[in-house]
Coordinates of C-alpha atoms and ligand atoms in Angstrom, one line a residue:
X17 CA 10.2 21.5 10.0
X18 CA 8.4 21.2 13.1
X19 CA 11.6 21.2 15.3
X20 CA 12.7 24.2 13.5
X21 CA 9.3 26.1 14.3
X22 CA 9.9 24.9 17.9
X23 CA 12.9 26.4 18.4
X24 CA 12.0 29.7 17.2
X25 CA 8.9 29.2 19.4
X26 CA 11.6 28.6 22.5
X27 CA 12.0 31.3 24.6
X28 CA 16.1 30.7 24.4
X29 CA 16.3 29.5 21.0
X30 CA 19.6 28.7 21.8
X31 CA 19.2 26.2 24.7
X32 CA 16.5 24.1 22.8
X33 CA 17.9 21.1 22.2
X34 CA 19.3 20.8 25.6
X35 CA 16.3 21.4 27.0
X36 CA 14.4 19.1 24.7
X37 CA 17.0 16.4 26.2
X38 CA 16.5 17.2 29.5
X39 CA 12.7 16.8 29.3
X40 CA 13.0 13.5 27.5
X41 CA 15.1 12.0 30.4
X42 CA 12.5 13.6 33.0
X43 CA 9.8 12.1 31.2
X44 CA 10.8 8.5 31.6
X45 CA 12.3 9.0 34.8
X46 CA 10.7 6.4 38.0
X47 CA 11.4 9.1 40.6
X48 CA 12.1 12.7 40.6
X49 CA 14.1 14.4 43.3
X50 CA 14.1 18.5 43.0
X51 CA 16.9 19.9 45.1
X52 CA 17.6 23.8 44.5
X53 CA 19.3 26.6 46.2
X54 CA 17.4 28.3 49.2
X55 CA 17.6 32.3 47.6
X56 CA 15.0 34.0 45.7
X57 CA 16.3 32.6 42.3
X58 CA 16.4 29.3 44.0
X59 CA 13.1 28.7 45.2
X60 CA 11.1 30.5 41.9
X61 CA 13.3 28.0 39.8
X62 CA 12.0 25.3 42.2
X63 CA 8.4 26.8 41.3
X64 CA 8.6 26.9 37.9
X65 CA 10.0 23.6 37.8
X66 CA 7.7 21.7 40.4
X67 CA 4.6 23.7 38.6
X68 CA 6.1 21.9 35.1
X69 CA 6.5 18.6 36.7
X70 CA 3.5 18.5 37.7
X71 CA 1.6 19.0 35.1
X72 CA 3.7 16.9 33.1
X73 CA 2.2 13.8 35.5
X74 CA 5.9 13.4 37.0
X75 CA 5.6 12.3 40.3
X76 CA 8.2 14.0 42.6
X77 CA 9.4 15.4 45.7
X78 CA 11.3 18.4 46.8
X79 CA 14.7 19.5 48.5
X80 CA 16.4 22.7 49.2
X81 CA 20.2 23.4 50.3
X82 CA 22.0 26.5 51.2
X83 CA 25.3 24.6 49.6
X84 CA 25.7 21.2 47.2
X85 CA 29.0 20.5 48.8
X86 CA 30.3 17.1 48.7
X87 CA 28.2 15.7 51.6
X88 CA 24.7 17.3 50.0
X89 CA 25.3 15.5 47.1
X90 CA 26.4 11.8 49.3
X91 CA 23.4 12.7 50.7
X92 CA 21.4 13.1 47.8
X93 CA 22.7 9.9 46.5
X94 CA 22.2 7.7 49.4
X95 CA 18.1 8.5 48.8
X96 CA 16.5 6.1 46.1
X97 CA 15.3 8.2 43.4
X98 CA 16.6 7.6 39.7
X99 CA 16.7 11.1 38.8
X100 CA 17.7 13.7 40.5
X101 CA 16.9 17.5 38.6
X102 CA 19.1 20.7 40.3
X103 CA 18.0 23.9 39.4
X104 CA 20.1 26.7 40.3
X105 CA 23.0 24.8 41.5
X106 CA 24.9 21.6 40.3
X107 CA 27.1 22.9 37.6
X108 CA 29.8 24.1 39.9
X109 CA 30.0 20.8 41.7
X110 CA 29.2 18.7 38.4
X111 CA 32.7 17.3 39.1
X112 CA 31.6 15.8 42.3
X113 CA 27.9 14.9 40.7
X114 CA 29.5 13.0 37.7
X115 CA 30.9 10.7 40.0
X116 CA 27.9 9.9 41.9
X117 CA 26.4 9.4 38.1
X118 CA 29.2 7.1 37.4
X119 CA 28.6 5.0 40.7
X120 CA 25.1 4.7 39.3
X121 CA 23.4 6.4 42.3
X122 CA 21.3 8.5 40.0
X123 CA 20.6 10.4 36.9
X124 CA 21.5 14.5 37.1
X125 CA 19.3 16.8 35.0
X126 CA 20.8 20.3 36.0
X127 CA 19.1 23.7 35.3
X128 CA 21.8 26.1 36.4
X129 CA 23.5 29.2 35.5
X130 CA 26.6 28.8 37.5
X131 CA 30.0 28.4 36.3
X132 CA 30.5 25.1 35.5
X133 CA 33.6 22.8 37.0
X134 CA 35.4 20.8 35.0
X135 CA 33.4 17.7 34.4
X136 CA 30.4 17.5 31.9
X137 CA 27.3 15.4 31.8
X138 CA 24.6 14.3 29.2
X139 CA 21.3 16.6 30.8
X140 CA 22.8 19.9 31.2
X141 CA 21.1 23.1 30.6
X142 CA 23.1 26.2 31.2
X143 CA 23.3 29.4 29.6
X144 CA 27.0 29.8 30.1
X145 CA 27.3 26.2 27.6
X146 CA 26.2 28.2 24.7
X147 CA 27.7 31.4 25.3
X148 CA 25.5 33.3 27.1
X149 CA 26.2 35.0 30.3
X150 CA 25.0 33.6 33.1
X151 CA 25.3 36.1 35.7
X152 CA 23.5 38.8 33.8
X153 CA 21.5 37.3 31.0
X154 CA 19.6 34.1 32.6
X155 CA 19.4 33.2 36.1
X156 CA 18.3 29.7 37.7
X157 CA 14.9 30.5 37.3
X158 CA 15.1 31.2 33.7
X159 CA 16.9 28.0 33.1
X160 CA 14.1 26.2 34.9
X161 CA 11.6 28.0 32.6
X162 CA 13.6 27.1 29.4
X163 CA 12.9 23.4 30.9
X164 CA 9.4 24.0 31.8
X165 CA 8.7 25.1 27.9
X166 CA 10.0 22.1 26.6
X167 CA 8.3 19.6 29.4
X168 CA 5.1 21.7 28.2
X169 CA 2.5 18.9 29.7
X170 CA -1.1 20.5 30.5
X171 CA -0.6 24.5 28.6
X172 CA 2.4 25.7 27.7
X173 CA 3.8 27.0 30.6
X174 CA 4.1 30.5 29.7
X175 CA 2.4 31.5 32.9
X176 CA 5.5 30.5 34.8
X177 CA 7.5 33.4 33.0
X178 CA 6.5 35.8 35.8
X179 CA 8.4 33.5 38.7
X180 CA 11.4 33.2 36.0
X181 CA 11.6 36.8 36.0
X182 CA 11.2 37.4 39.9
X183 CA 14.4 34.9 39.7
X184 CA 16.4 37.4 37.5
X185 CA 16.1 40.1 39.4
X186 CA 16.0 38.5 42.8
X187 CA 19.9 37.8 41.4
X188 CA 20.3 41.3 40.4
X189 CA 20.1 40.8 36.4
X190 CA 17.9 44.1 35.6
X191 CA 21.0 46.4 37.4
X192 CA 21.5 47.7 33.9
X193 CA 18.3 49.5 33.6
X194 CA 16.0 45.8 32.8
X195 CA 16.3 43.0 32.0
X196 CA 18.5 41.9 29.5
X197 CA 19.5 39.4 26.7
X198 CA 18.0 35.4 27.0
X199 CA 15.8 37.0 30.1
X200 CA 14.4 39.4 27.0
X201 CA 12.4 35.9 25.8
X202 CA 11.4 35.2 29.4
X203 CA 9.7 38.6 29.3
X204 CA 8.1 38.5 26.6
X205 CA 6.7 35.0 27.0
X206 CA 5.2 36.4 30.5
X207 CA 3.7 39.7 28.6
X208 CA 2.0 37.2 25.6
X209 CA 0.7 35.0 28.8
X210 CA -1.0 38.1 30.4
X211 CA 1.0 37.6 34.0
X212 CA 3.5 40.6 33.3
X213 CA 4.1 44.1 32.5
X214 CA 6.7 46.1 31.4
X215 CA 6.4 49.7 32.4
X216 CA 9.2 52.4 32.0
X217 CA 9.5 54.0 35.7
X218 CA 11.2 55.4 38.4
X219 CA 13.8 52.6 39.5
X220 CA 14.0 52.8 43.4
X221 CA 12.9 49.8 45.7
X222 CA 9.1 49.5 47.4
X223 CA 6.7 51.5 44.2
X224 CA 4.0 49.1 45.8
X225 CA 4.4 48.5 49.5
X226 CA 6.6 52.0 51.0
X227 CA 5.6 55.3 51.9
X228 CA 6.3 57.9 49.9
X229 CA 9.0 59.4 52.3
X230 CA 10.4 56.0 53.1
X231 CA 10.9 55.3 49.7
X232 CA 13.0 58.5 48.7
X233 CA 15.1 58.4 52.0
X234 CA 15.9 54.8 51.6
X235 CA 16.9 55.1 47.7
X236 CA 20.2 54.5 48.8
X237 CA 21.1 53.6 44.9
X238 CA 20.1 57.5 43.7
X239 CA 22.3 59.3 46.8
X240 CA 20.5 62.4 46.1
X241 CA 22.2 65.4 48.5
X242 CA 19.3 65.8 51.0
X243 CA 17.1 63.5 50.3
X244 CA 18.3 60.0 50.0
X245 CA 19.2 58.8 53.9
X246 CA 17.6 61.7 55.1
X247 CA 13.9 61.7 56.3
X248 CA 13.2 65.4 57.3
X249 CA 14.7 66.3 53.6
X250 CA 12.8 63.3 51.9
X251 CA 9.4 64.8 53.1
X252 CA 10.2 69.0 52.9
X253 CA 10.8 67.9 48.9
X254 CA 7.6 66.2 49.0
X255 CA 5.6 68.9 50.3
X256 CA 7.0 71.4 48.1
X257 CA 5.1 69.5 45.1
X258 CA 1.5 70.1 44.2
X259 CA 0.1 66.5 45.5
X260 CA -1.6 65.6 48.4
X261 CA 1.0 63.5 50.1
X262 CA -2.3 61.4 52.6
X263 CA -5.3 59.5 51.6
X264 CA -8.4 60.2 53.1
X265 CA -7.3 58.1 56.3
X266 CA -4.1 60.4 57.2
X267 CA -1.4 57.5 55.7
X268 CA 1.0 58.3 53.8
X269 CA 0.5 57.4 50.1
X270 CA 3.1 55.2 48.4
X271 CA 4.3 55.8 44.6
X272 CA 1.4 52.7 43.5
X273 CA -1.6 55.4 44.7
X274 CA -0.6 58.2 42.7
X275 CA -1.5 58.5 39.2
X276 CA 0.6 58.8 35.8
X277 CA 0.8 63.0 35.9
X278 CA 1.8 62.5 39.9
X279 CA 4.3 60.1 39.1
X280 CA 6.0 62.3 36.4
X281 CA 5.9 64.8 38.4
X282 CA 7.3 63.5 41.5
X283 CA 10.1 62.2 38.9
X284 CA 11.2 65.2 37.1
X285 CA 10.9 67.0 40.7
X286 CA 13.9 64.5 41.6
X287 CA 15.5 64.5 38.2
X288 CA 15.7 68.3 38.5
X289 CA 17.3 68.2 42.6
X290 CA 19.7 65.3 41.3
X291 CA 20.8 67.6 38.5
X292 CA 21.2 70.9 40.5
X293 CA 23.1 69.0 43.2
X294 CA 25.8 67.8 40.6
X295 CA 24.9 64.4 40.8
X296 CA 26.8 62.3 38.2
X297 CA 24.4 61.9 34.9
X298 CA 25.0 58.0 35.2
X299 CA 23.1 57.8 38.4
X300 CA 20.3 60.1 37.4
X301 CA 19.6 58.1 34.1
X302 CA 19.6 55.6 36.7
X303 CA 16.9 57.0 38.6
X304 CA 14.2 55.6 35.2
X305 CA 14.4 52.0 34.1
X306 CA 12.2 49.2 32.9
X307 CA 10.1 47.9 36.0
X308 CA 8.0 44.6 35.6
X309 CA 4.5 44.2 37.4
X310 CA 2.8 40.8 37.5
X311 CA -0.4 41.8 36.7
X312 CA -2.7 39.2 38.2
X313 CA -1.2 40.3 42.2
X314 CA -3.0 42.7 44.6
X315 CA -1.8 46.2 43.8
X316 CA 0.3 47.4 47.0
X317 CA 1.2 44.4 48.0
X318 CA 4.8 42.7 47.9
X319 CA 4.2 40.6 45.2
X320 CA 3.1 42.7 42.7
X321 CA 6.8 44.1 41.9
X322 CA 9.5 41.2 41.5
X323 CA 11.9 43.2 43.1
X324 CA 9.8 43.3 46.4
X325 CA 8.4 39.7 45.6
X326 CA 12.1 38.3 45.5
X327 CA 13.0 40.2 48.7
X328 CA 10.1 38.2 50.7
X329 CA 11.5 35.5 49.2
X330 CA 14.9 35.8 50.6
X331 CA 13.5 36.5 53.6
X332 CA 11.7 32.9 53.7
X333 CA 14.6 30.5 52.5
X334 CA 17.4 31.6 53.8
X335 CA 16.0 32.0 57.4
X336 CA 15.2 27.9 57.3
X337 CA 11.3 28.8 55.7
X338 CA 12.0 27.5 52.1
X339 CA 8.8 25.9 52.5
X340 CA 7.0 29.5 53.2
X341 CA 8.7 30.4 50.3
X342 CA 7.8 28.1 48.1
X343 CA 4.0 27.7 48.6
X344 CA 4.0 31.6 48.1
X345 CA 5.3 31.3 44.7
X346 CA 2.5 28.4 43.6
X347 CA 0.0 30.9 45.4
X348 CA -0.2 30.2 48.8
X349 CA -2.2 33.4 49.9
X350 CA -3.3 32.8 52.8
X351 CA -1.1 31.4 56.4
X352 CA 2.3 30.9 54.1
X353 CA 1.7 34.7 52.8
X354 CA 1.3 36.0 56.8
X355 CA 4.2 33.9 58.1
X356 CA 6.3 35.2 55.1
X357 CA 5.4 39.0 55.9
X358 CA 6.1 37.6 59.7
X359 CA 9.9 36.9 58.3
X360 CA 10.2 40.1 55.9
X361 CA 10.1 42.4 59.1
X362 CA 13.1 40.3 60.7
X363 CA 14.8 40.5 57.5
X364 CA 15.1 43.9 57.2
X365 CA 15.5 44.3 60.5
X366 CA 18.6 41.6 60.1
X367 CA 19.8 43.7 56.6
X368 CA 19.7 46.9 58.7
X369 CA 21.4 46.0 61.7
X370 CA 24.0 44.1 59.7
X371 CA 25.0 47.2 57.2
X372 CA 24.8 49.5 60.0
X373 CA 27.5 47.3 61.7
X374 CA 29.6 47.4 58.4
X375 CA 28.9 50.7 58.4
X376 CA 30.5 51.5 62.1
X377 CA 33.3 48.7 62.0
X378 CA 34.4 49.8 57.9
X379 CA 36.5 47.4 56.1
X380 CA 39.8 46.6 55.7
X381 CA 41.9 47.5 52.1
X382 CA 44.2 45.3 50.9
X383 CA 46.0 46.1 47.5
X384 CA 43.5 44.2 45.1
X385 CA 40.2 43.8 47.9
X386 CA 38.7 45.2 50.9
X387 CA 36.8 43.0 53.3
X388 CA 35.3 42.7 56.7
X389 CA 34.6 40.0 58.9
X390 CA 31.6 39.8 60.8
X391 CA 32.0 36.5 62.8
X392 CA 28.8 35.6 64.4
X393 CA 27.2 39.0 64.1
X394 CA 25.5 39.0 60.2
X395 CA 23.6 35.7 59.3
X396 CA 26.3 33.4 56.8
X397 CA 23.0 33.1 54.6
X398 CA 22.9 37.0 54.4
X399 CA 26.5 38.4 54.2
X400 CA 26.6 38.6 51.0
X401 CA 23.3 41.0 50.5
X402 CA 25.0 43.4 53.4
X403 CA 27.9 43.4 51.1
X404 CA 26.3 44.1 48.4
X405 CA 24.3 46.9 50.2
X406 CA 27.5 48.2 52.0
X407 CA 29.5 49.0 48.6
X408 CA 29.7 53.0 47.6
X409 CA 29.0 53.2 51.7
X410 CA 31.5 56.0 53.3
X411 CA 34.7 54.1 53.7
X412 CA 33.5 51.4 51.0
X413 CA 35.2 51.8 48.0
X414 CA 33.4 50.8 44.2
X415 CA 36.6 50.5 42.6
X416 CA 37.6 47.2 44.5
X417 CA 35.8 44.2 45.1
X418 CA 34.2 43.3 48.1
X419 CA 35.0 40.5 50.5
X420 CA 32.8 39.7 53.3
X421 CA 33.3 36.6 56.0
X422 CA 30.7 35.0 58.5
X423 CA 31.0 32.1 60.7
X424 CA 28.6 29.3 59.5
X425 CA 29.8 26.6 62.3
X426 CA 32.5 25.6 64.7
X427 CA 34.5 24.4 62.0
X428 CA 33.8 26.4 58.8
X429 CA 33.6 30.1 57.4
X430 CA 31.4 31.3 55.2
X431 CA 32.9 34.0 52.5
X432 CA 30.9 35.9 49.7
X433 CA 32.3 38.3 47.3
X434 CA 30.5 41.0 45.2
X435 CA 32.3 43.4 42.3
X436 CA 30.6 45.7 39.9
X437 CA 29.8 45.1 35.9
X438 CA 32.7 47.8 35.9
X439 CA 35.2 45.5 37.1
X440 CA 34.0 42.6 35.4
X441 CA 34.4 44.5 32.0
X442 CA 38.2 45.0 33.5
X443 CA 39.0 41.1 33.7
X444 CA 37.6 40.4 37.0
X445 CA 36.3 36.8 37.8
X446 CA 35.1 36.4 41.5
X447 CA 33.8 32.8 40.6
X448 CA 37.5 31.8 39.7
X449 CA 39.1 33.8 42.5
X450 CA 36.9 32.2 45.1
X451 CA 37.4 28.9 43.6
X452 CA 41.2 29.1 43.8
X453 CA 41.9 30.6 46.6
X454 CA 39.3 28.6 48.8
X455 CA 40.8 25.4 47.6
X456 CA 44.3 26.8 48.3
X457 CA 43.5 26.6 52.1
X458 CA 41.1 23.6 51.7
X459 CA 37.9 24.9 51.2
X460 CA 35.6 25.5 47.9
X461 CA 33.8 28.4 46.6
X462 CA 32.9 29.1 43.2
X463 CA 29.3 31.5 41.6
X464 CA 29.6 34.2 38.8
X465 CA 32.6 36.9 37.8
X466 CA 30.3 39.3 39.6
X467 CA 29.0 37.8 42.8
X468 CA 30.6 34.8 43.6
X469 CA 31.2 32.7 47.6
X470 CA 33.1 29.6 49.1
X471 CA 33.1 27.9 52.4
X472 CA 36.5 27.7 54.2
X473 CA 38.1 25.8 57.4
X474 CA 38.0 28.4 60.5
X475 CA 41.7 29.8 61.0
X476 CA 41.9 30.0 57.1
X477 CA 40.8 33.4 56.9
X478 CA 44.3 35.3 56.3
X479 CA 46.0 32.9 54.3
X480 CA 42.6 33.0 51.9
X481 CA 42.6 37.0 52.1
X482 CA 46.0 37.2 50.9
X483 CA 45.5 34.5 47.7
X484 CA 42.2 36.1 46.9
X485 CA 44.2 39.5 46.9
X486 CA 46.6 37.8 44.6
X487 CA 43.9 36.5 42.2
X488 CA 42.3 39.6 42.0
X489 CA 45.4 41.6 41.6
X490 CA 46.4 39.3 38.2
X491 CA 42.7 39.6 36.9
X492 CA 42.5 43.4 36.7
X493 CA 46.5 43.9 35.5
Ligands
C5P701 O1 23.1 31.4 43.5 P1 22.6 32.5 42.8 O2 23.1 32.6 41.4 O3 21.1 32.5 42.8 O4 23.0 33.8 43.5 C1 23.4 35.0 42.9 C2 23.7 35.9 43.9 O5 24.6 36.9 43.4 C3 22.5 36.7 44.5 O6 22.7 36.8 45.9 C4 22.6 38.0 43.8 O7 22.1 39.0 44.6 C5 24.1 38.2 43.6 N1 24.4 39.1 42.5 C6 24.9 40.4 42.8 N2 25.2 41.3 41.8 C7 25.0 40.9 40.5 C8 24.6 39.6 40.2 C9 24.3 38.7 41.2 O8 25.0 40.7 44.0 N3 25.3 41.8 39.6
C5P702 O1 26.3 33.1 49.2 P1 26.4 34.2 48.3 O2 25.2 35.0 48.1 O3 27.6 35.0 48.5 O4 26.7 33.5 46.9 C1 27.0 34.2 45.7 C2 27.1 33.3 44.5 O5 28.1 32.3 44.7 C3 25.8 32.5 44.4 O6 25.5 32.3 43.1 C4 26.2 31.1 45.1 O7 25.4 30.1 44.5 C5 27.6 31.0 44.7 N1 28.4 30.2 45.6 C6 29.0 29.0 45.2 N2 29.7 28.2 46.1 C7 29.8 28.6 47.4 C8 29.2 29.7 47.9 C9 28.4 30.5 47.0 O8 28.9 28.7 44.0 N3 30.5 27.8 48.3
ZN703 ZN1 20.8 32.0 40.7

């Protein structure tokens, strides 16, 4: 009886019992090792899961990697801890962990969301394994949470719902209006525990931290004629609505200062231009979704929306600052929140400069993909978000997946691949394509259908163009 109130109690009723395993192991493990991914999803699973740790009185210590590729995980096994707990990677290389596990170098405990490789092990907790999709339905973070709920040690642990949910949209899970599915739990855990809110709103990037203008001429995702990418239009629509548009110091205001009848106002204003310029009704439903606010941050500020709280995030980890990252998530406000803000302004600056050179370069179309390769010019650790950004671009088609490379070394390049949910819906699978085709030329790749990367040998570009074309070509007959 009580395990069957538990697991109604479990904010994934489905993943209780592997969670409940996982715990147990943690609980009698001698030495913890944490290694997770360095993105936004990576380091708020390494939050939520240090946070649970510790209160659970397990004594640990912390790692972060931008790949596990075979030599991470050597590595990681050539340290002495017992038990070593992944979050947000390790069940695409659990073939090359179960080895290390037989060898008896350590113990895995994974917390993942990844596609899994084919290889299984007795601590595993990921969504996928009980048939729930992990690319749009629970991210790294949320697995991590699931763990934290069933290490419960000091409280229950609901308090870390509002990092689990800055994981899911830091990897892009709320595109469908909010979030969705398993992350549903997640949510409502964080709403129970007081750290969140769920508020029906207008769906463009920077409510808390833009100017008004700024954030109607950088909507890029509405592409409202005159308005979106276009400052002097952005601001004549503002002015033509009854609001002042400065506070009392001559600043602009952002969409955080202005009350509910403002906000509706300022929305229907936009629904109405979107409408008489014959924008498609997808997009302008689009324009209103669920937004989530963690209610105990400064208003204005980055992290009170987890779409701008994952964004400083990504701008810590996967510039070499995991550690910035990190102590922001367990509350660092002070020097680790500066030097984070310090690293935001590169990153954007970084994200700009890189889709303005995709932009003025364009891509190449094969039959099945179009891709670009921007050698040494975007960041390896960033290619993939100017990909992402750079799709519905002029010269950027929707209707084919996107393929982007970077060189991450003398002897390796970096490749990251992004498609839509339509394209997934028509059979694609970027996590297998990238798989196959980067082993096909001696590499390895692998991530969801929808976003997925792979590392291959410099000189291997073509010949991995033409088998990912291939792939791709079979998925969507
Ligand atoms: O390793 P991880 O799962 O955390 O990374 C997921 C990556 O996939 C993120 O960079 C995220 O932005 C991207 N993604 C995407 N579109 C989606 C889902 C994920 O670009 N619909
Ligand atoms: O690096 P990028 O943002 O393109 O990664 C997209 C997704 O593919 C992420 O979930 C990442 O963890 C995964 N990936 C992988 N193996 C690689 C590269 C990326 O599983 N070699
Ligand atoms: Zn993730």
């Amino acid at each position: 009886m009580a395990t069957a109130d538990a697991e109604t109690d479990a904010p994934v009723p489905a993943l209780h019992g592997r969670a409940q395993r996982c715990a147990a192991r943690l609980r009698e493990a001698d030495s913890v090792l944490l290694a997770s991914h360095i993105d936004a999803d990576g380091l708020t699973s390494a939050a939520v899961a240090s946070r649970a740790l510790e209160r659970a009185g397990l004594q640990f210590e912390t790692l972060f990697s931008k790949q596990l590729d075979e030599a991470e995980v050597a590595r990681i096994a050539a340290t002495d801890y017992d038990t070593v707990l992944f979050t947000d990677f390790g069940s695409g290389q659990l073939d090359v962990i179960a080895r290390h596990e037989a060898a008896g170098d350590f113990t895995p405990v994974i917390a993942d969301h990844h596609q899994p490789a084919d290889a299984d092990t007795e601590y595993h907790l990921n969504p996928l394994l009980e048939g729930i999709d992990g690319a749009a339905e629970l991210s790294g973070a949320g697995a991590a949470y699931v763990l934290a709920r069933a290490l419960e040690g000091d409280g229950d642990n609901r308090d870390l719902a509002k990092l689990a949910v800055v994981g899911a949209v830091g990897d892009m899970q709320d595109t469908d209006g909010g979030l969705r599915g398993a992350n549903e739990g997640i949510v409502a855990d964080g709403v129970a525990a007081g750290v969140l809110a769920e508020e029906t709103d207008l769906a463009l990037y920077g409510r808390q931290t833009r100017p008004l203008p700024k954030l109607l001429e950088y909507a890029s995702e509405a592409r409202i004629p005159g308005i979106s990418n276009d400052e002097a239009g952005a601001i004549e629509f503002l002015s033509g609505l009854d609001l002042p548009l400065k506070d009392g110091d001559g600043d602009w205001r952002r969409w955080v200062d202005l009350d509910g009848d403002e906000r509706q106002q300022v929305a229907s204003a936009l629904i109405r231009r979107a409408v008489a310029s014959g924008v498609p009704s997808d997009r302008i439903d689009g324009l209103v979704g669920t937004t989530y606010v963690l209610t105990d941050e400064t208003p204005g500020t980055e992290l009170r929306d987890v779409s701008e709280f994952s964004t400083l995030l990504n701008a810590t980890a996967r510039y070499e600052r995991a550690d910035v990252g990190l102590a922001v998530c367990l509350g660092d406000r002070g020097g680790a929140l500066d030097r984070a803000r310090t690293l935001l302004r590169n990153h954007r600056r970084n994200l700009s400069e890189g889709l303005q050179w995709v932009k003025t370069e364009g891509v190449t179309a094969e039959e099945n993909v179009q891709w670009f390769d921007a050698e040494s010019r975007i960041r390896e650790t960033i290619v993939g978000i100017v990909a992402g950004m750079a799709v519905g671009a002029s010269g950027v088609s929707r209707s084919k997946p996107i393929v982007a490379f970077a060189d991450k070394n003398d002897d390796e390049v970096k490749v990251s691949a992004r498609g839509s949910g339509h394209l997934v819906r028509d059979g694609l699978d970027l996590s297998a394509v990238m798989r196959e085709a980067s082993r096909a030329v001696g590499g390895d790749g692998g991530g969801h259908d929808v976003a997925a990367g792979a590392t291959i040998p410099r000189g291997e570009r073509d010949a991995f163009i033409e088998a990912a074309d291939e792939l791709v070509g079979e998925q969507l007959e």
